[in-house]
XYZ file of C-alpha atoms in Angstrom:
661
model
C -20.591 234.480 -9.054
C -18.492 237.343 -7.340
C -19.644 241.065 -7.919
C -17.038 242.855 -10.178
C -15.377 245.640 -8.286
C -15.496 249.078 -10.104
C -12.229 250.968 -10.187
C -13.762 253.589 -7.706
C -15.127 250.834 -5.081
C -11.573 249.392 -5.442
C -9.855 252.524 -4.771
C -12.239 252.938 -1.668
C -11.272 249.633 -0.447
C -7.465 250.349 -0.744
C -8.340 253.880 1.337
C -10.379 251.850 4.303
C -7.455 249.207 4.254
C -4.633 251.925 4.589
C -6.642 253.978 7.167
C -6.963 250.846 8.980
C -3.334 249.830 9.223
C -2.473 253.426 9.912
C -4.745 253.674 12.963
C -2.975 250.441 14.080
C 0.450 251.359 13.749
C -0.162 254.903 15.593
C -2.098 253.027 18.230
C 0.751 250.207 18.907
C 3.370 252.973 19.195
C 1.545 255.718 20.991
C -0.138 253.446 23.513
C 2.951 253.337 26.353
C 2.436 257.275 26.117
C -0.746 256.990 27.968
C 1.163 256.288 31.053
C 2.701 259.605 31.128
C 1.133 262.120 29.380
C -1.908 264.202 30.622
C -5.030 262.112 30.298
C -6.856 264.936 28.078
C -3.982 264.187 25.401
C -4.966 260.529 25.363
C -8.383 261.268 25.378
C -8.413 263.805 22.428
C -6.169 261.383 20.433
C -8.602 258.721 20.881
C -11.564 260.854 20.474
C -9.906 261.954 16.987
C -9.024 258.329 15.933
C -12.815 257.160 16.868
C -14.069 260.152 14.775
C -12.051 259.187 11.652
C -13.149 255.785 11.963
C -16.992 256.913 12.129
C -16.424 259.008 8.843
C -15.378 256.109 7.048
C -17.975 253.768 8.232
C -21.073 255.816 7.983
C -20.043 258.034 5.350
C -19.699 261.309 7.202
C -18.013 264.448 5.487
C -14.584 265.010 6.846
C -14.048 268.255 8.769
C -13.084 271.054 6.363
C -10.033 273.174 6.336
C -10.955 275.955 8.819
C -12.341 273.454 11.412
C -9.127 271.506 11.131
C -6.852 274.736 11.584
C -9.231 275.345 14.744
C -8.615 271.985 16.239
C -4.781 272.392 15.595
C -4.760 275.711 17.620
C -6.807 274.189 20.376
C -4.318 271.486 20.397
C -1.121 273.896 20.550
C -3.063 275.802 23.173
C -3.666 272.743 25.176
C -0.006 271.600 25.045
C 1.299 275.231 26.119
C -1.270 275.228 29.182
C -0.206 271.824 30.250
C 3.652 271.897 29.685
C 4.198 275.955 29.914
C 6.144 275.484 26.605
C 6.222 273.622 22.962
C 9.695 272.810 23.200
C 11.095 269.713 24.982
C 10.343 266.182 24.503
C 7.214 265.831 26.554
C 5.601 268.581 24.787
C 6.805 267.687 21.505
C 5.683 264.261 21.812
C 2.081 265.417 22.854
C 1.968 267.808 19.745
C 3.414 264.871 17.439
C 0.496 262.808 18.673
C -1.992 265.204 18.593
C -1.315 266.423 15.058
C -0.949 262.972 13.854
C -4.542 262.280 14.868
C -5.494 265.419 13.061
C -3.627 264.506 9.847
C -6.241 261.546 9.774
C -8.921 264.242 9.006
C -7.526 264.899 5.866
C -5.183 261.920 4.722
C -5.932 260.647 1.436
C -3.620 258.375 -0.799
C -0.405 256.422 -0.506
C 1.769 259.674 0.383
C -0.202 260.892 3.582
C -0.888 257.373 4.978
C 2.764 256.259 4.514
C 3.654 259.493 6.391
C 1.449 258.368 9.211
C 3.070 254.996 9.845
C 6.501 256.996 9.776
C 5.371 259.022 12.542
C 3.943 256.116 14.250
C 7.858 255.044 14.326
C 8.809 258.331 15.812
C 6.243 257.859 18.548
C 7.766 254.600 19.325
C 11.158 255.880 19.682
C 10.148 258.795 21.951
C 8.652 255.957 24.371
C 12.634 255.481 25.181
C 12.706 259.337 26.303
C 10.720 258.078 29.574
C 12.466 254.845 30.139
C 14.632 252.368 28.760
C 13.235 249.468 30.778
C 13.073 245.589 29.539
C 9.373 245.898 29.786
C 9.100 248.586 27.494
C 11.715 246.715 25.596
C 9.741 243.582 25.209
C 6.525 245.709 24.276
C 8.508 247.536 21.584
C 9.518 244.508 19.686
C 6.250 243.149 18.462
C 4.863 246.802 18.172
C 7.712 247.536 15.763
C 6.920 244.397 13.795
C 3.316 245.289 13.636
C 4.015 248.990 12.543
C 6.127 247.503 9.722
C 3.446 245.167 8.674
C 1.356 248.113 8.520
C 3.789 249.820 6.645
C 3.934 246.912 3.875
C -0.056 247.161 3.763
C -0.179 251.030 3.170
C 2.510 250.640 0.422
C 1.486 247.577 -1.406
C -2.075 247.241 -0.116
C -3.402 243.515 -1.408
C -6.803 242.284 0.073
C -5.733 238.835 -0.804
C -2.832 239.002 1.368
C -3.537 237.366 4.799
C -1.963 238.725 7.993
C 0.183 235.689 8.695
C 1.746 235.895 5.060
C 2.529 239.838 5.651
C 4.099 238.891 9.143
C 6.238 236.442 7.402
C 7.455 238.847 4.543
C 8.342 241.552 7.282
C 10.285 239.021 9.214
C 12.524 238.435 6.062
C 13.580 242.131 6.264
C 13.449 242.348 9.878
C 15.267 239.329 11.132
C 18.582 240.080 8.986
C 18.637 243.454 10.444
C 19.082 241.921 14.053
C 22.830 241.077 13.866
C 23.461 244.454 12.511
C 21.684 246.210 15.126
C 23.902 244.246 17.622
C 27.108 244.923 15.980
C 26.473 248.902 15.999
C 25.290 248.472 19.659
C 28.583 246.818 20.477
C 31.019 249.045 18.258
C 29.485 252.050 17.738
C 31.048 254.990 20.013
C 28.937 255.339 22.834
C 28.229 259.021 24.280
C 28.192 259.776 27.981
C 25.018 261.230 29.638
C 21.372 260.696 28.906
C 20.000 259.517 25.691
C 20.277 262.356 23.192
C 21.383 264.532 25.682
C 17.836 264.679 26.650
C 17.229 265.360 30.618
C 14.833 262.680 32.376
C 11.154 263.135 31.632
C 9.684 260.137 34.181
C 12.140 260.336 36.963
C 11.513 264.403 37.846
C 8.628 263.451 40.099
C 10.480 260.268 41.579
C 10.335 259.569 45.150
C 13.561 259.189 46.908
C 16.053 260.845 49.395
C 16.176 264.795 49.231
C 18.347 267.297 50.410
C 16.389 268.026 53.654
C 14.745 265.687 56.100
C 11.715 266.478 58.396
C 9.958 264.023 60.926
C 7.842 261.547 58.850
C 9.976 261.973 55.296
C 11.901 259.167 55.651
C 9.064 256.806 57.395
C 6.939 257.933 54.086
C 9.712 256.603 51.998
C 9.905 253.583 53.727
C 6.584 252.953 52.617
C 8.062 252.317 48.911
C 9.309 248.828 47.583
C 10.895 250.512 44.628
C 14.522 249.813 44.003
C 17.063 252.572 44.786
C 20.087 250.608 43.279
C 21.808 247.229 42.960
C 25.336 246.353 44.587
C 27.952 243.611 43.225
C 30.756 243.052 45.709
C 34.336 242.074 44.674
C 34.577 239.478 47.274
C 32.539 238.735 50.398
C 29.988 241.466 51.452
C 30.317 243.212 54.846
C 28.101 241.832 57.579
C 24.725 243.606 57.463
C 25.257 246.058 60.375
C 27.997 247.538 58.414
C 26.174 248.314 55.035
C 25.522 251.899 55.786
C 24.971 253.657 52.373
C 26.123 257.405 52.692
C 24.184 259.778 50.715
C 23.884 263.428 52.141
C 25.389 265.005 55.207
C 22.935 267.754 57.063
C 24.337 270.427 58.850
C 21.578 272.749 59.280
C 18.194 273.004 61.496
C 15.642 275.320 61.844
C 13.516 273.697 64.325
C 11.729 271.398 62.074
C 13.888 270.667 58.978
C 17.386 269.459 58.795
C 19.226 270.446 55.565
C 22.472 270.359 53.925
C 22.757 274.207 53.857
C 24.331 276.570 51.247
C 27.917 276.729 52.424
C 30.205 275.040 50.187
C 32.482 272.918 52.100
C 35.110 271.014 50.801
C 38.577 269.474 51.903
C 41.226 267.090 51.447
C 40.161 263.424 51.723
C 41.230 262.815 55.812
C 40.004 259.160 56.241
C 41.880 256.938 58.730
C 40.855 253.250 58.029
C 41.645 249.964 59.838
C 40.217 247.391 58.111
C 40.434 245.869 54.392
C 38.916 247.814 51.657
C 36.095 246.566 49.894
C 35.654 247.050 46.122
C 32.058 246.783 44.550
C 29.877 247.733 41.788
C 26.697 250.169 41.896
C 24.102 250.456 39.655
C 22.109 253.397 40.810
C 18.357 254.169 39.748
C 17.988 257.789 38.812
C 17.636 259.964 42.022
C 17.269 263.471 40.743
C 20.372 264.615 43.102
C 24.045 265.152 42.356
C 25.127 262.445 44.408
C 26.108 259.009 44.310
C 25.545 256.633 47.006
C 28.595 254.612 48.438
C 29.477 252.581 51.377
C 30.285 254.365 54.253
C 33.133 255.370 53.948
C 34.530 255.965 50.255
C 38.202 255.864 49.631
C 38.244 255.632 46.106
C 35.848 257.390 43.915
C 33.984 256.736 40.524
C 35.316 258.967 37.535
C 34.172 262.354 37.252
C 33.096 262.680 40.818
C 34.567 264.528 43.839
C 34.340 264.326 47.551
C 33.258 267.008 49.701
C 34.462 267.683 53.187
C 31.572 265.570 54.616
C 32.386 262.632 52.433
C 29.606 263.161 50.124
C 30.401 261.952 46.470
C 29.202 264.312 44.352
C 28.600 263.942 40.478
C 28.613 266.723 38.042
C 24.847 266.791 37.676
C 21.876 265.404 38.954
C 21.567 261.548 38.363
C 18.621 261.387 35.951
C 19.475 258.107 34.259
C 20.515 254.994 35.626
C 24.209 254.943 36.369
C 26.967 252.168 36.592
C 30.105 253.063 38.729
C 32.720 251.337 40.788
C 33.761 252.362 44.123
C 36.094 251.296 46.847
C 34.951 251.848 50.640
C 36.314 251.075 54.196
C 33.745 250.361 56.437
C 36.005 250.972 59.714
C 37.194 254.511 59.061
C 36.784 257.986 60.509
C 37.464 261.079 58.994
C 38.151 264.936 59.793
C 40.090 264.692 62.873
C 41.846 268.278 61.889
C 38.477 270.018 60.973
C 38.836 273.547 61.594
C 36.836 275.161 64.315
C 34.954 277.831 62.038
C 33.621 274.634 60.188
C 32.814 272.840 63.685
C 30.940 275.696 64.849
C 28.463 275.144 62.175
C 27.538 271.474 63.603
C 27.252 273.180 67.029
C 24.396 275.466 65.948
C 20.676 275.538 67.148
C 17.707 277.476 66.982
C 17.597 280.308 69.399
C 15.076 279.179 72.575
C 12.792 276.312 72.264
C 12.901 272.842 73.783
C 14.035 273.845 77.418
C 13.750 270.327 78.714
C 15.925 268.871 75.878
C 18.542 271.421 76.528
C 18.552 271.038 80.192
C 19.101 267.309 79.759
C 22.117 267.708 77.516
C 23.810 270.020 80.293
C 23.231 267.728 82.948
C 24.974 265.350 80.843
C 27.657 267.621 79.996
C 28.325 268.527 83.363
C 28.483 265.075 84.841
C 30.296 263.418 81.945
C 34.025 263.058 82.149
C 34.390 263.044 78.280
C 32.153 263.453 75.047
C 32.650 259.998 74.510
C 30.576 259.419 77.865
C 27.799 261.939 76.814
C 27.240 259.683 73.485
C 27.116 256.774 75.872
C 24.483 258.509 78.018
C 22.101 259.524 75.178
C 22.633 256.070 73.494
C 21.524 254.460 76.942
C 18.353 256.416 77.315
C 17.197 255.305 74.044
C 18.053 251.991 74.639
C 16.980 251.799 78.454
C 13.599 254.012 78.480
C 10.650 253.143 76.627
C 11.156 254.626 72.907
C 9.382 252.990 70.314
C 10.616 252.334 66.800
C 7.546 252.661 64.454
C 6.523 253.672 60.934
C 3.525 255.442 62.603
C 4.980 257.791 64.917
C 2.158 260.471 64.597
C 2.829 264.160 64.122
C 4.738 266.498 66.549
C 2.610 269.717 66.640
C 3.908 271.630 69.460
C 6.228 274.397 69.175
C 8.969 272.679 70.994
C 9.138 269.248 68.930
C 12.294 267.839 70.644
C 10.740 268.341 73.980
C 7.468 266.406 72.640
C 9.150 263.465 71.012
C 11.673 262.775 73.720
C 9.514 263.249 76.896
C 5.901 262.685 75.792
C 5.298 260.739 72.571
C 8.479 258.461 72.411
C 7.420 256.962 68.931
C 9.663 257.494 66.148
C 11.486 256.417 63.114
C 15.098 256.909 62.255
C 14.633 260.375 61.380
C 13.105 261.188 64.852
C 16.005 259.534 66.705
C 18.963 260.693 64.411
C 17.519 264.272 64.649
C 16.920 264.043 68.538
C 20.410 262.642 69.029
C 22.149 265.617 67.072
C 20.061 268.080 68.792
C 21.392 266.470 72.240
C 24.840 266.542 71.186
C 24.978 270.082 70.035
C 23.041 271.196 73.321
C 26.000 269.387 75.072
C 28.675 271.037 73.381
C 29.544 268.108 70.958
C 29.490 268.998 67.292
C 27.305 266.561 65.236
C 25.343 266.369 62.327
C 22.602 264.057 60.481
C 23.691 261.680 57.510
C 20.899 260.331 55.345
C 21.295 257.509 52.884
C 19.984 253.724 53.448
C 21.122 250.777 55.760
C 20.968 247.225 54.618
C 20.262 245.371 51.402
C 19.214 241.851 50.659
C 21.121 239.559 48.356
C 19.301 238.051 45.183
C 20.335 234.339 45.308
C 19.970 234.297 41.488
C 22.575 236.777 40.502
C 24.323 237.362 43.871
C 23.548 241.217 43.468
C 22.394 242.949 46.500
C 19.281 244.977 46.208
C 18.785 248.284 48.075
C 14.902 249.432 48.156
C 13.653 253.013 49.068
C 12.289 251.285 52.250
C 15.763 250.943 53.407
C 16.271 254.697 53.545
C 17.929 255.557 56.966
C 19.367 258.463 58.945
C 22.110 258.295 61.551
C 24.205 260.630 63.269
C 28.197 261.540 63.295
C 29.668 263.370 66.430
C 33.231 264.884 66.170
C 35.639 263.661 68.858
C 39.068 265.620 69.378
C 41.771 263.779 67.939
C 39.425 261.115 66.323
C 37.388 263.108 64.102
C 33.882 262.291 62.729
C 32.672 258.888 64.291
C 29.414 257.130 63.263
C 26.668 256.596 65.863
C 23.299 255.328 65.093
C 20.741 255.887 67.687
C 18.245 254.035 65.775
C 19.990 250.898 66.319
C 19.996 251.605 70.348
C 16.087 251.789 70.190
C 15.770 248.535 67.994
C 18.944 246.653 67.323
C 16.831 244.408 65.034
C 16.552 247.372 62.548
C 20.432 247.463 61.829
C 21.048 243.670 62.509
C 18.343 242.147 60.535
C 16.787 244.757 58.384
C 13.399 246.731 58.444
C 11.019 243.968 57.183
C 12.113 241.975 60.511
C 12.245 244.882 62.786
C 8.689 246.111 61.990
C 7.159 242.677 61.369
C 3.884 243.666 63.160
C 3.492 246.717 60.628
C 2.305 246.752 57.142
C 5.310 247.795 55.311
C 5.837 247.598 51.473
C 6.859 244.240 50.069
C 5.710 242.473 53.386
C 3.767 240.068 51.164
C 6.766 238.879 49.611
C 7.902 237.261 52.845
C 4.445 235.942 53.861
C 4.195 234.070 50.100
C 7.784 232.862 49.481
C 6.772 231.966 45.993
C 6.009 235.570 45.227
C 9.493 236.412 46.665
C 11.097 233.856 44.174
C 9.427 235.613 41.296
C 10.440 239.106 42.497
C 14.165 237.704 42.581
C 13.872 236.363 39.085
C 12.638 239.468 37.745
C 15.301 241.762 39.811
C 17.948 239.412 38.281
C 16.666 239.921 34.745
C 16.401 243.780 35.086
C 19.819 243.568 36.778
C 21.163 241.908 33.877
C 19.331 244.110 31.360
C 20.748 247.459 33.265
C 24.302 246.081 33.563
C 24.589 244.891 29.931
C 22.299 246.870 27.996
C 21.587 250.393 29.611
C 24.825 250.756 31.528
C 26.984 250.120 28.145
C 28.567 253.373 28.152
C 32.021 254.246 27.324
C 33.525 252.516 30.241
C 31.875 249.162 29.186
C 32.734 249.760 25.559
C 36.540 250.309 26.530
C 36.275 246.820 28.367
C 35.049 245.029 25.615
C 37.284 246.594 22.995
C 40.028 245.466 25.066
C 38.688 241.778 25.294
C 38.319 241.555 21.741
C 41.923 243.063 20.866
C 40.652 246.474 19.647
C 42.282 249.829 20.835
C 39.786 252.020 22.349
C 39.836 255.690 21.122
C 41.632 254.224 17.684
C 38.668 255.640 15.317
C 40.244 254.629 12.444
C 40.730 250.926 13.649
C 37.031 251.082 14.694
C 35.797 252.266 11.521
C 37.696 249.666 9.707
C 36.334 247.144 11.779
C 32.745 248.454 11.837
C 32.847 248.844 8.061
C 34.155 245.319 7.529
C 31.636 243.645 9.623
C 28.871 245.655 8.559
C 29.899 245.008 4.905
C 30.309 241.188 5.676
C 26.748 241.013 7.259
C 25.466 242.610 4.033
C 27.309 240.387 1.762
C 25.991 237.333 3.874
C 22.377 238.504 3.358
C 22.973 239.224 -0.534
C 24.177 235.515 -0.393
C 20.896 234.524 1.363
C 18.725 236.509 -1.358
C 20.597 234.651 -4.241
C 20.382 231.318 -2.424
C 16.330 232.063 -1.918
C 15.919 233.187 -5.731
C 17.827 230.318 -7.144
C 16.055 228.014 -9.791
C 13.628 225.484 -8.433
C 15.585 221.698 -8.635
C 14.740 219.937 -11.709
C 12.380 216.888 -11.720
C 14.307 213.584 -12.464
C 12.949 213.411 -16.126
C 13.960 216.838 -16.718
C 17.106 216.145 -15.264
C 17.897 213.401 -17.179
C 17.107 215.136 -20.439
C 19.146 218.114 -19.490
C 22.033 215.581 -19.282
C 21.163 214.573 -22.622
C 21.303 218.178 -23.872
C 24.425 218.950 -22.318
C 26.237 216.138 -24.421
C 25.051 217.537 -27.421
C 25.914 221.076 -26.578
C 29.490 219.633 -26.232
C 28.985 218.509 -29.974
C 28.136 222.252 -30.904
C 24.594 221.331 -31.115
C 23.147 223.331 -28.123
C 19.404 223.744 -27.604
C 17.936 226.901 -27.938
C 15.747 228.211 -25.360
C 12.698 228.511 -27.750
C 13.098 224.944 -29.011
C 10.955 222.066 -27.889
C 12.175 218.708 -27.717
C 10.838 217.730 -31.051
C 12.133 220.569 -32.862
C 15.568 220.096 -31.381
C 15.734 216.498 -32.237
C 14.888 217.346 -35.611
C 17.604 219.895 -35.846
C 20.347 217.466 -34.325
C 19.214 214.420 -36.514
C 19.639 216.750 -39.760
C 23.246 217.823 -38.442
C 24.325 214.431 -37.285
C 22.200 211.490 -39.077
C 24.479 208.879 -37.435
C 22.935 209.971 -34.072
C 19.332 209.751 -35.367
C 18.318 206.720 -33.859
C 19.388 207.276 -30.121
C 18.031 210.896 -30.271
C 14.671 210.185 -31.383
C 14.505 207.185 -28.999
C 15.489 209.531 -26.029
C 13.307 212.351 -27.189
C 10.373 210.236 -27.641
C 10.708 208.818 -24.140
C 11.269 212.108 -22.555
C 8.134 213.465 -24.565
C 6.154 210.634 -23.083
C 7.113 210.801 -19.665
C 6.862 214.939 -19.633
C 3.839 215.701 -21.607
C 1.933 212.594 -21.667
C 2.688 211.178 -17.888
C 3.369 207.689 -19.279
C 6.525 206.033 -20.482
C 9.329 204.294 -18.558
C 11.610 206.700 -16.607
C 14.256 203.874 -15.903
C 14.447 203.428 -19.460
C 15.185 207.018 -20.208
C 17.864 206.916 -17.621
C 19.361 203.898 -19.221
C 19.170 205.604 -22.764
C 20.633 208.672 -21.559
C 23.553 206.916 -19.631
C 24.397 205.039 -22.596
C 24.075 207.977 -25.033
C 27.829 208.618 -25.536
C 28.107 210.357 -29.041
C 31.307 210.704 -30.783
C 32.766 213.943 -31.679
C 32.505 213.387 -35.303
C 30.317 211.182 -37.531
C 31.529 207.708 -37.907
C 32.473 206.773 -41.731
């Protein structure tokens, strides 16, 4: 015999159910924040949740008003100390999470728990402020489903409802919303820029190129297997030794570090090209730089960019979100033949004093060479013929004369060592030169034909200025180790433990990575990069005029209205009365024939009462009516009789409109 639940016990049971579902919704929505927020925030939130559960299980007393105030002040102080502000997405998310957990300490009744589940939805949305990758999207799908199940159980708690029943109930609401979401995604006007205008959170500390270069910088970056950008060529791709992805030009050198300097240097495009232009599309990962990477040299720029005199493609602001753009380049180009002397002087500057052996060597070359080109060849010959080593572990340069130490003692370096030393030699020989940093190479994914360029392919090379020719690319690393340029860093440094080497050792892992890269590439190109440009292309394909907002509003309204009408029809169909059993169907047909005679059956009338009323009105039908009614009553209520006989009687029942005389 089951115990009788008293009203107070029933209310406590409902409260426990609401608490459990609210905690579940908060947990699934807040879990991804643990990857980004300071650890103490996640720990405090977990402890507060555990405290609330123990209060419920052990009957402890909830903290009073003043202890709650004190905890709230501590949360504000902690967030302020961590983020140095209470504004912004990171601090705001941390405060929202902590205060939601504190709210649990006083939550009571439907309103409080309903509000907590709504806060859980906001925490879920805030996850997309960090990233919008496919992993997060796949996680959020079941998380939203689960939070909505929690919302159903908080708003309408029912101890008898199973989890599967709740999931099915929620599916009836969420599944019809999917086509509506797809229509709004495709048609609702897109806005340029990052999500909701917020700057990037996750990518503030991202590894990648910077605006300066010191020995060891690029070799450390080469240890990263992260994707820098994807490229898809319109037509055949250039050979690998032509895949120089230009990012930034470094003009100034202080004895240790190369930097771009502060002098704004702009000019008109002056490239001279000899080959066919190459058109391609780049999906750039956030780099926190106001630069777009392009194949050396760009001749047609993406929208909203400008070209510096050094052929850097500059964006309006730092790239903090994934960016899709199209570029046209020509790999057989030179530029800047008319560069003014005062500008060339900048690329001849060296620190005063130091590195006497390097300067002496450059002076010898200059004295013996017939032309600047011969000095360039002398330098490349030195790197090629003498025992220089290309390595990720060059060791530190500790002396005050770093160039001398590298060129005449260690002779072990990565591309930044060789590019820097080459430019130093050229300047010491009186030839304008500077360092260019970017990427070299890229591997094609056979699944989607996209080229993937990873951080480990970061590279530095040099450009020298030759009179009447302009700036010409020279890669001294290629002179030391041609395999770096011809085959890539993995083959060039096969004996060293570089990032991603396991994908070459185990091809099946490489195949899995290619599949994941292809999936991510599709997600990036068709979902995340669906901005104004792609939306305009889509509109053109379906016959809409991009920018005609009246037309768009009509189409969008019609589509949304149509989807809602379809859903309404589905609800009408779902709520239709159940089909009648065969016996009832035959009796309904019999009643319909009598109704045509002006004798409809009332809703409250039983079969026998109805038969009595009909026979009273039409005595000539009494025999048939009573026979049919009797047969029906036996079949319907006594579960005996002849169903076929009823059918025959009903089909033969064709009463005249008037009684026969």
